C-alpha cells in the first residue's frame, strides 16, 4: 500500500515540509502505520544495510548538576544513592565489550563540568583506546560520549583522547517547551552552542528528543525532525518520555504508555525516511514500555542497539525514569535472545566494526567538495 501522503516521485522525501512530516506523524490507522514502518525499514536497508550495531552502554556515574524537571537523577532528588565507577571498573566493562566484538561503547553519566570530572573522562577515554586495540579492532573500540554540555576545551580534550562521537540530546527544539522542561539556568541556546562546538571540533554528532512528553504536540516533533535535517546530524537517539515519580513533570498528564510507544516508533520511521543514512538507536526507553520495544524500533528503521553493560548493582541507581529495565545484558541468555530477534527481522549484528553512520562520509565528501 502506498503511503497515505502523496509525495511526487521526483521529489526526494528528505525535502518533506514540516507540515508533511507532521501528517506522517499523525498517521494512526493500522494500515497506514504498517506502510510507513515498512517503507522506513526499507530505507534503512537501502541506506545503511541490513546490519545492526551494538554499542555497549556504560552508565558510569549518576552524579548530576542539572535539575531537569523530567529526570530521575536530577540534583534535587536527594533520595537517590549516587555512584561513580572507578577507571578500572569502566575499563573492565569496555574490554568485555571489545572481547564480545561490540566494536563501540557509549560512556554516559550525569552532567558535571568540574576539572576533575573532565580529567577523569579524558583519562578513561585514553585508557579504553589503549586497552582495546586488537587485530580485529586495530584502532580500538569506537567511543561515544554522552556527558552533556561542556566547554570547548573539555570537548577538545575528549576528542584528542580518542573519542570520535558525541551524543547531546536537544530534548526539544521548541524554546517554549525547553523552558517548561528545564530550570532557567539550563538554556536551549547553550545546548545549540555546544552542538556547534562539537561539530566544529570534528565529532560525529548525535542528538535527539523525548517523545510524548508533557505539552508536546506532533507539530513540535515535526519541527524537531526538520531541525535534525537542517543540522545535518549523523546520529539520532530518542525515545518515549516516561515519568519519574520524583521529578516535577510526573504530575503532568501525558498519553497512556501504549500511545507514547506507538508515537516513538512512528517518530523513528519518520526520521529514517527524512534523514535516510544516519544511525538511529532503538533506545532503552522503548524497552521500558515493551520488553520487545527495541526490536520494534529496528523494524521501524533503527539500526543501533545499546546493550546495558553497567554492573546491575550500580545500574539500579541510574534511574532516569521509572521502571528502567535492570537486565544484565552481559548475561549470554539476553545476548542470544536479542541476536535471535534481530535475525528474525532479517537483520544481522555487525561485530568488530565501529559502525559509523554512512552519512558521515557523505557529509565529509560534500564539505570537501565545497572547500
Ligand atoms: N523519560 C524519558 N527519557 C528521559 N531522559 C531523562 N529523563 C527521561 C524521562 N523521564 C533522557 C533525556 C536525556 C537522556 C540521558 O535520558 O533525553 O537526554
Short mmCIF file of C-alpha atoms and ligand atoms in Angstrom, two decimals:
data_model
loop_
_atom_site.label_atom_id
_atom_site.label_comp_id
_atom_site.label_asym_id
_atom_site.label_seq_id
_atom_site.Cartn_x
_atom_site.Cartn_y
_atom_site.Cartn_z
CA UNK A 1 0.00 0.00 0.00
CA UNK A 2 1.42 3.43 -0.88
CA UNK A 3 1.89 5.96 1.89
CA UNK A 4 -1.31 7.90 2.53
CA UNK A 5 0.56 11.12 1.83
CA UNK A 6 1.12 11.81 -1.86
CA UNK A 7 4.80 12.52 -2.37
CA UNK A 8 5.70 13.17 -6.02
CA UNK A 9 8.21 10.58 -7.21
CA UNK A 10 10.56 13.29 -8.41
CA UNK A 11 10.72 14.95 -5.04
CA UNK A 12 13.16 13.46 -2.54
CA UNK A 13 11.44 12.51 0.69
CA UNK A 14 14.06 14.38 2.59
CA UNK A 15 12.52 17.55 1.18
CA UNK A 16 9.28 16.99 3.09
CA UNK A 17 7.97 20.18 4.68
CA UNK A 18 7.31 20.32 8.43
CA UNK A 19 3.59 20.14 7.59
CA UNK A 20 4.10 16.92 5.60
CA UNK A 21 6.30 15.48 8.34
CA UNK A 22 3.55 16.23 10.81
CA UNK A 23 0.98 14.45 8.62
CA UNK A 24 3.18 11.35 8.67
CA UNK A 25 3.49 11.56 12.46
CA UNK A 26 -0.27 11.73 12.75
CA UNK A 27 -0.96 8.52 10.84
CA UNK A 28 -2.65 6.15 13.26
CA UNK A 29 -4.78 3.83 11.13
CA UNK A 30 -3.16 0.40 11.28
CA UNK A 31 -2.67 0.01 7.51
CA UNK A 32 -1.10 3.44 7.18
CA UNK A 33 1.16 2.84 10.15
CA UNK A 34 2.28 -0.53 8.77
CA UNK A 35 3.05 1.01 5.36
CA UNK A 36 5.02 3.85 6.93
CA UNK A 37 7.10 1.49 9.04
CA UNK A 38 7.72 -0.90 6.18
CA UNK A 39 8.90 1.90 3.97
CA UNK A 40 11.17 3.20 6.74
CA UNK A 41 12.75 -0.23 7.26
CA UNK A 42 13.35 -0.48 3.51
CA UNK A 43 15.02 2.94 3.57
CA UNK A 44 17.27 1.74 6.39
CA UNK A 45 18.17 -1.37 4.38
CA UNK A 46 18.94 0.74 1.32
CA UNK A 47 20.99 3.44 3.04
CA UNK A 48 22.54 1.59 5.99
CA UNK A 49 22.31 -2.07 5.04
CA UNK A 50 20.86 -5.00 6.98
CA UNK A 51 23.33 -4.63 9.82
CA UNK A 52 22.58 -3.69 13.42
CA UNK A 53 25.43 -2.37 15.56
CA UNK A 54 25.75 -2.98 19.28
CA UNK A 55 27.15 -0.20 21.43
CA UNK A 56 27.77 -1.32 24.99
CA UNK A 57 26.40 1.43 27.22
CA UNK A 58 28.34 2.17 30.39
CA UNK A 59 26.42 4.46 32.73
CA UNK A 60 29.44 5.36 34.78
CA UNK A 61 28.00 7.92 37.20
CA UNK A 62 24.61 9.28 38.23
CA UNK A 63 26.04 12.37 39.92
CA UNK A 64 24.38 15.28 38.14
CA UNK A 65 24.44 19.06 38.50
CA UNK A 66 21.40 19.56 36.28
CA UNK A 67 17.88 19.74 37.57
CA UNK A 68 15.79 18.80 34.53
CA UNK A 69 12.12 18.64 35.51
CA UNK A 70 11.61 15.22 33.87
CA UNK A 71 14.66 13.31 35.01
CA UNK A 72 15.07 10.95 37.96
CA UNK A 73 18.78 11.63 38.51
CA UNK A 74 18.27 15.43 38.77
CA UNK A 75 20.29 17.01 41.55
CA UNK A 76 17.22 17.77 43.67
CA UNK A 77 16.42 14.08 44.00
CA UNK A 78 18.01 13.57 47.40
CA UNK A 79 16.62 10.07 47.80
CA UNK A 80 18.94 8.64 45.17
CA UNK A 81 22.17 6.88 46.11
CA UNK A 82 24.84 8.49 43.97
CA UNK A 83 27.68 6.43 42.49
CA UNK A 84 30.74 6.87 40.34
CA UNK A 85 32.53 3.90 38.79
CA UNK A 86 36.30 3.82 39.01
CA UNK A 87 38.52 3.96 35.98
CA UNK A 88 39.34 0.25 36.46
CA UNK A 89 35.65 -0.70 36.57
CA UNK A 90 34.84 1.23 33.39
CA UNK A 91 37.86 -0.23 31.67
CA UNK A 92 36.86 -3.75 32.63
CA UNK A 93 33.41 -3.26 31.08
CA UNK A 94 34.85 -1.70 27.93
CA UNK A 95 37.33 -4.56 27.48
CA UNK A 96 34.48 -7.00 27.96
CA UNK A 97 32.58 -5.23 25.13
CA UNK A 98 35.64 -5.39 22.86
CA UNK A 99 36.02 -9.12 23.55
CA UNK A 100 32.39 -9.66 22.62
CA UNK A 101 33.07 -7.91 19.31
CA UNK A 102 30.76 -4.98 20.08
CA UNK A 103 33.02 -2.52 18.22
CA UNK A 104 31.86 0.56 20.13
CA UNK A 105 30.91 1.73 23.60
CA UNK A 106 28.91 4.67 24.88
CA UNK A 107 30.05 6.33 28.08
CA UNK A 108 27.15 8.09 29.71
CA UNK A 109 26.80 9.93 33.00
CA UNK A 110 25.10 12.76 34.79
CA UNK A 111 26.42 16.19 33.93
CA UNK A 112 29.45 17.65 35.71
CA UNK A 113 31.79 20.28 34.38
CA UNK A 114 34.44 20.46 37.10
CA UNK A 115 38.09 19.99 36.31
CA UNK A 116 38.45 16.60 37.99
CA UNK A 117 35.49 15.18 36.06
CA UNK A 118 36.85 16.39 32.72
CA UNK A 119 40.29 14.98 33.60
CA UNK A 120 38.72 11.69 34.62
CA UNK A 121 36.71 11.31 31.41
CA UNK A 122 39.71 12.17 29.20
CA UNK A 123 41.87 9.65 31.07
CA UNK A 124 39.24 6.93 30.80
CA UNK A 125 38.79 7.51 27.06
CA UNK A 126 42.54 7.28 26.52
CA UNK A 127 42.80 4.14 28.63
CA UNK A 128 39.97 2.42 26.75
CA UNK A 129 41.54 3.19 23.39
CA UNK A 130 44.85 1.75 24.55
CA UNK A 131 43.37 -1.36 26.15
CA UNK A 132 41.11 -2.37 23.28
CA UNK A 133 43.42 -2.43 20.25
CA UNK A 134 43.26 -5.94 18.84
CA UNK A 135 43.97 -7.46 15.42
CA UNK A 136 40.21 -7.33 14.77
CA UNK A 137 39.90 -3.73 16.02
CA UNK A 138 43.27 -2.13 15.21
CA UNK A 139 42.06 1.35 16.27
CA UNK A 140 40.43 0.12 19.46
CA UNK A 141 36.79 0.49 20.40
CA UNK A 142 34.81 3.33 18.88
CA UNK A 143 33.84 5.63 21.75
CA UNK A 144 30.73 7.79 22.00
CA UNK A 145 30.49 10.21 24.89
CA UNK A 146 27.24 11.39 26.39
CA UNK A 147 28.19 13.65 29.29
CA UNK A 148 26.21 16.74 28.42
CA UNK A 149 27.05 20.40 27.96
CA UNK A 150 30.77 21.08 28.31
CA UNK A 151 33.27 23.82 27.45
CA UNK A 152 35.04 23.85 24.10
CA UNK A 153 38.25 22.94 25.91
CA UNK A 154 36.67 19.87 27.51
CA UNK A 155 35.22 18.69 24.19
CA UNK A 156 38.64 19.16 22.58
CA UNK A 157 40.32 17.13 25.32
CA UNK A 158 37.88 14.24 24.93
CA UNK A 159 38.38 14.32 21.16
CA UNK A 160 42.17 14.32 21.43
CA UNK A 161 41.92 11.41 23.87
CA UNK A 162 40.28 9.36 21.12
CA UNK A 163 36.52 9.82 21.44
CA UNK A 164 35.05 10.39 17.98
CA UNK A 165 31.30 10.57 18.53
CA UNK A 166 29.21 12.68 20.88
CA UNK A 167 25.54 12.50 21.74
CA UNK A 168 23.85 15.60 23.09
CA UNK A 169 20.10 15.48 23.00
CA UNK A 170 18.35 18.76 22.41
CA UNK A 171 15.28 17.23 24.15
CA UNK A 172 13.08 19.63 22.13
CA UNK A 173 13.76 22.36 19.59
CA UNK A 174 10.80 24.35 20.88
CA UNK A 175 12.03 27.24 23.06
CA UNK A 176 8.69 27.24 24.90
CA UNK A 177 8.81 23.53 25.75
CA UNK A 178 12.51 23.67 26.62
CA UNK A 179 11.72 26.39 29.19
CA UNK A 180 8.88 24.36 30.66
CA UNK A 181 11.06 21.25 30.99
CA UNK A 182 14.17 22.90 32.46
CA UNK A 183 15.14 25.39 35.16
CA UNK A 184 16.13 28.87 33.98
CA UNK A 185 19.90 28.25 34.19
CA UNK A 186 19.68 25.48 31.57
CA UNK A 187 19.09 27.05 28.18
CA UNK A 188 18.35 25.90 24.67
CA UNK A 189 20.88 28.47 23.45
CA UNK A 190 23.72 26.81 25.33
CA UNK A 191 22.76 23.38 24.06
CA UNK A 192 22.77 24.68 20.49
CA UNK A 193 26.14 26.32 21.12
CA UNK A 194 27.52 23.00 22.39
CA UNK A 195 26.28 21.15 19.30
CA UNK A 196 28.03 23.73 17.09
CA UNK A 197 31.23 23.30 19.11
CA UNK A 198 31.13 19.53 18.78
CA UNK A 199 30.67 19.69 15.03
CA UNK A 200 33.47 22.24 14.58
CA UNK A 201 35.90 20.07 16.55
CA UNK A 202 35.27 17.18 14.19
CA UNK A 203 32.99 14.87 16.16
CA UNK A 204 30.32 12.75 14.60
CA UNK A 205 27.37 14.42 16.25
CA UNK A 206 24.17 12.88 17.53
CA UNK A 207 21.13 14.46 19.06
CA UNK A 208 17.55 13.56 19.83
CA UNK A 209 14.37 14.40 21.66
CA UNK A 210 11.91 12.94 24.12
CA UNK A 211 8.66 11.82 22.57
CA UNK A 212 5.22 12.18 24.11
CA UNK A 213 6.38 14.46 26.93
CA UNK A 214 4.07 16.99 28.63
CA UNK A 215 2.58 19.71 26.38
CA UNK A 216 4.42 18.38 23.31
CA UNK A 217 2.46 18.23 20.04
CA UNK A 218 3.09 16.47 16.73
CA UNK A 219 3.83 19.93 15.29
CA UNK A 220 6.67 20.24 17.84
CA UNK A 221 8.01 16.82 16.86
CA UNK A 222 7.77 17.66 13.15
CA UNK A 223 9.80 20.83 13.79
CA UNK A 224 12.37 18.69 15.64
CA UNK A 225 12.73 16.37 12.65
CA UNK A 226 13.11 19.29 10.23
CA UNK A 227 15.76 20.72 12.56
CA UNK A 228 17.67 17.36 12.63
CA UNK A 229 17.79 17.58 8.85
CA UNK A 230 18.90 21.22 8.86
CA UNK A 231 21.68 20.40 11.36
CA UNK A 232 22.90 17.58 9.13
CA UNK A 233 23.34 15.32 12.20
CA UNK A 234 24.97 11.89 11.98
CA UNK A 235 23.14 10.06 14.74
CA UNK A 236 19.78 10.13 16.45
CA UNK A 237 18.96 8.78 19.91
CA UNK A 238 15.41 9.40 21.03
CA UNK A 239 12.75 7.61 22.96
CA UNK A 240 9.40 7.92 24.64
CA UNK A 241 9.07 10.12 27.71
CA UNK A 242 8.46 8.04 30.84
CA UNK A 243 7.53 9.81 34.07
CA UNK A 244 9.80 9.53 37.10
CA UNK A 245 7.92 9.75 40.39
CA UNK A 246 10.42 12.16 41.99
CA UNK A 247 10.54 14.58 39.04
CA UNK A 248 8.13 17.56 38.89
CA UNK A 249 6.80 16.73 35.40
CA UNK A 250 5.42 13.43 36.72
CA UNK A 251 2.42 15.47 37.89
CA UNK A 252 1.56 16.45 34.30
CA UNK A 253 -0.84 14.45 32.16
CA UNK A 254 0.59 12.53 29.21
CA UNK A 255 -0.85 9.95 26.81
CA UNK A 256 -1.01 6.33 28.03
CA UNK A 257 2.23 4.31 27.66
CA UNK A 258 0.95 2.38 24.62
CA UNK A 259 0.21 5.62 22.77
CA UNK A 260 3.64 7.06 23.62
CA UNK A 261 5.29 3.84 22.45
CA UNK A 262 3.46 3.94 19.11
CA UNK A 263 4.35 7.61 18.62
CA UNK A 264 8.02 6.91 19.40
CA UNK A 265 8.06 4.08 16.84
CA UNK A 266 6.39 6.26 14.22
CA UNK A 267 8.90 9.01 15.00
CA UNK A 268 11.75 6.56 14.31
CA UNK A 269 10.17 5.63 11.00
CA UNK A 270 9.68 9.26 10.00
CA UNK A 271 13.22 10.25 10.99
CA UNK A 272 14.55 7.36 8.90
CA UNK A 273 12.52 8.50 5.89
CA UNK A 274 13.64 12.11 6.24
CA UNK A 275 17.30 11.66 7.23
CA UNK A 276 17.90 8.33 5.48
CA UNK A 277 21.57 7.48 6.10
CA UNK A 278 22.10 8.40 9.76
CA UNK A 279 22.46 5.96 12.65
CA UNK A 280 19.27 5.71 14.69
CA UNK A 281 19.29 3.98 18.07
CA UNK A 282 16.48 1.80 19.35
CA UNK A 283 16.73 3.09 22.92
CA UNK A 284 16.22 1.62 26.38
CA UNK A 285 13.12 3.76 26.91
CA UNK A 286 11.37 1.75 24.15
CA UNK A 287 12.28 -1.43 26.00
CA UNK A 288 10.85 0.04 29.20
CA UNK A 289 7.42 0.40 27.62
CA UNK A 290 7.57 -3.00 25.92
CA UNK A 291 10.07 -5.82 26.51
CA UNK A 292 10.46 -6.05 22.72
CA UNK A 293 10.33 -2.28 22.17
CA UNK A 294 13.90 -2.08 20.86
CA UNK A 295 13.26 -4.83 18.32
CA UNK A 296 10.17 -2.92 17.20
CA UNK A 297 12.41 0.12 16.82
CA UNK A 298 14.66 -1.87 14.48
CA UNK A 299 11.62 -2.95 12.47
CA UNK A 300 10.77 0.76 12.05
CA UNK A 301 14.19 1.68 10.69
CA UNK A 302 16.57 1.95 13.67
CA UNK A 303 20.00 0.33 13.20
CA UNK A 304 21.77 0.64 16.56
CA UNK A 305 21.12 -1.09 19.90
CA UNK A 306 22.83 -0.20 23.14
CA UNK A 307 23.04 -3.27 25.38
CA UNK A 308 23.41 -2.46 29.06
CA UNK A 309 26.80 -3.46 30.36
CA UNK A 310 26.96 -1.40 33.57
CA UNK A 311 27.06 -3.74 36.56
CA UNK A 312 23.49 -4.26 37.84
CA UNK A 313 24.45 -3.07 41.34
CA UNK A 314 25.06 0.44 40.03
CA UNK A 315 22.55 0.47 37.24
CA UNK A 316 19.66 0.30 39.67
CA UNK A 317 20.56 3.87 40.64
CA UNK A 318 20.79 5.16 37.05
CA UNK A 319 17.08 5.87 37.19
CA UNK A 320 16.33 8.45 34.52
CA UNK A 321 12.70 7.33 34.66
CA UNK A 322 10.57 4.75 36.48
CA UNK A 323 10.79 1.01 35.70
CA UNK A 324 14.01 1.32 33.68
CA UNK A 325 14.98 -2.29 32.89
CA UNK A 326 17.65 -3.75 35.13
CA UNK A 327 18.58 -6.74 32.98
CA UNK A 328 22.20 -7.73 32.98
CA UNK A 329 22.80 -7.86 29.27
CA UNK A 330 26.27 -9.25 29.76
CA UNK A 331 24.39 -12.47 30.51
CA UNK A 332 24.69 -14.68 27.39
CA UNK A 333 20.99 -15.56 27.63
CA UNK A 334 20.00 -11.96 26.86
CA UNK A 335 22.54 -11.70 24.07
CA UNK A 336 21.32 -14.89 22.44
CA UNK A 337 17.69 -13.76 22.65
CA UNK A 338 18.50 -10.33 21.22
CA UNK A 339 20.52 -11.84 18.38
CA UNK A 340 17.70 -14.27 17.63
CA UNK A 341 15.18 -11.43 17.41
CA UNK A 342 17.50 -9.46 15.12
CA UNK A 343 17.83 -12.46 12.80
CA UNK A 344 14.06 -12.92 12.76
CA UNK A 345 13.81 -9.37 11.39
CA UNK A 346 16.10 -10.38 8.51
CA UNK A 347 18.97 -8.34 10.01
CA UNK A 348 22.38 -9.26 11.38
CA UNK A 349 24.75 -7.92 14.00
CA UNK A 350 27.85 -6.07 12.78
CA UNK A 351 30.59 -7.36 15.05
CA UNK A 352 34.08 -5.86 15.37
CA UNK A 353 33.24 -2.72 13.43
CA UNK A 354 32.68 0.79 14.66
CA UNK A 355 29.56 1.09 12.56
CA UNK A 356 29.78 4.80 11.80
CA UNK A 357 26.72 6.20 10.03
CA UNK A 358 27.04 6.20 6.22
CA UNK A 359 26.02 9.85 6.50
CA UNK A 360 29.43 10.78 7.93
CA UNK A 361 31.33 10.03 4.71
CA UNK A 362 28.69 11.70 2.57
CA UNK A 363 28.74 14.83 4.73
CA UNK A 364 32.54 14.99 4.74
CA UNK A 365 32.74 14.49 0.96
CA UNK A 366 30.20 17.28 0.48
CA UNK A 367 32.28 19.58 2.68
CA UNK A 368 35.49 18.77 0.80
CA UNK A 369 33.69 19.37 -2.49
CA UNK A 370 32.56 22.77 -1.26
CA UNK A 371 36.02 23.76 0.02
N1 LIG B 1 11.81 9.86 30.15
C1 LIG B 1 12.46 9.58 29.01
N2 LIG B 1 13.72 9.95 28.77
C2 LIG B 1 14.36 10.62 29.74
N3 LIG B 1 15.60 11.13 29.81
C3 LIG B 1 15.77 11.71 31.01
N4 LIG B 1 14.65 11.60 31.73
C4 LIG B 1 13.75 10.94 30.97
C5 LIG B 1 12.41 10.53 31.15
N5 LIG B 1 11.76 10.80 32.28
C6 LIG B 1 16.50 11.09 28.68
C7 LIG B 1 16.84 12.50 28.23
C8 LIG B 1 18.32 12.58 28.43
C9 LIG B 1 18.75 11.13 28.41
C10 LIG B 1 20.03 10.85 29.08
O1 LIG B 1 17.70 10.47 29.05
O2 LIG B 1 16.51 12.64 26.86
O3 LIG B 1 18.98 13.32 27.43
#
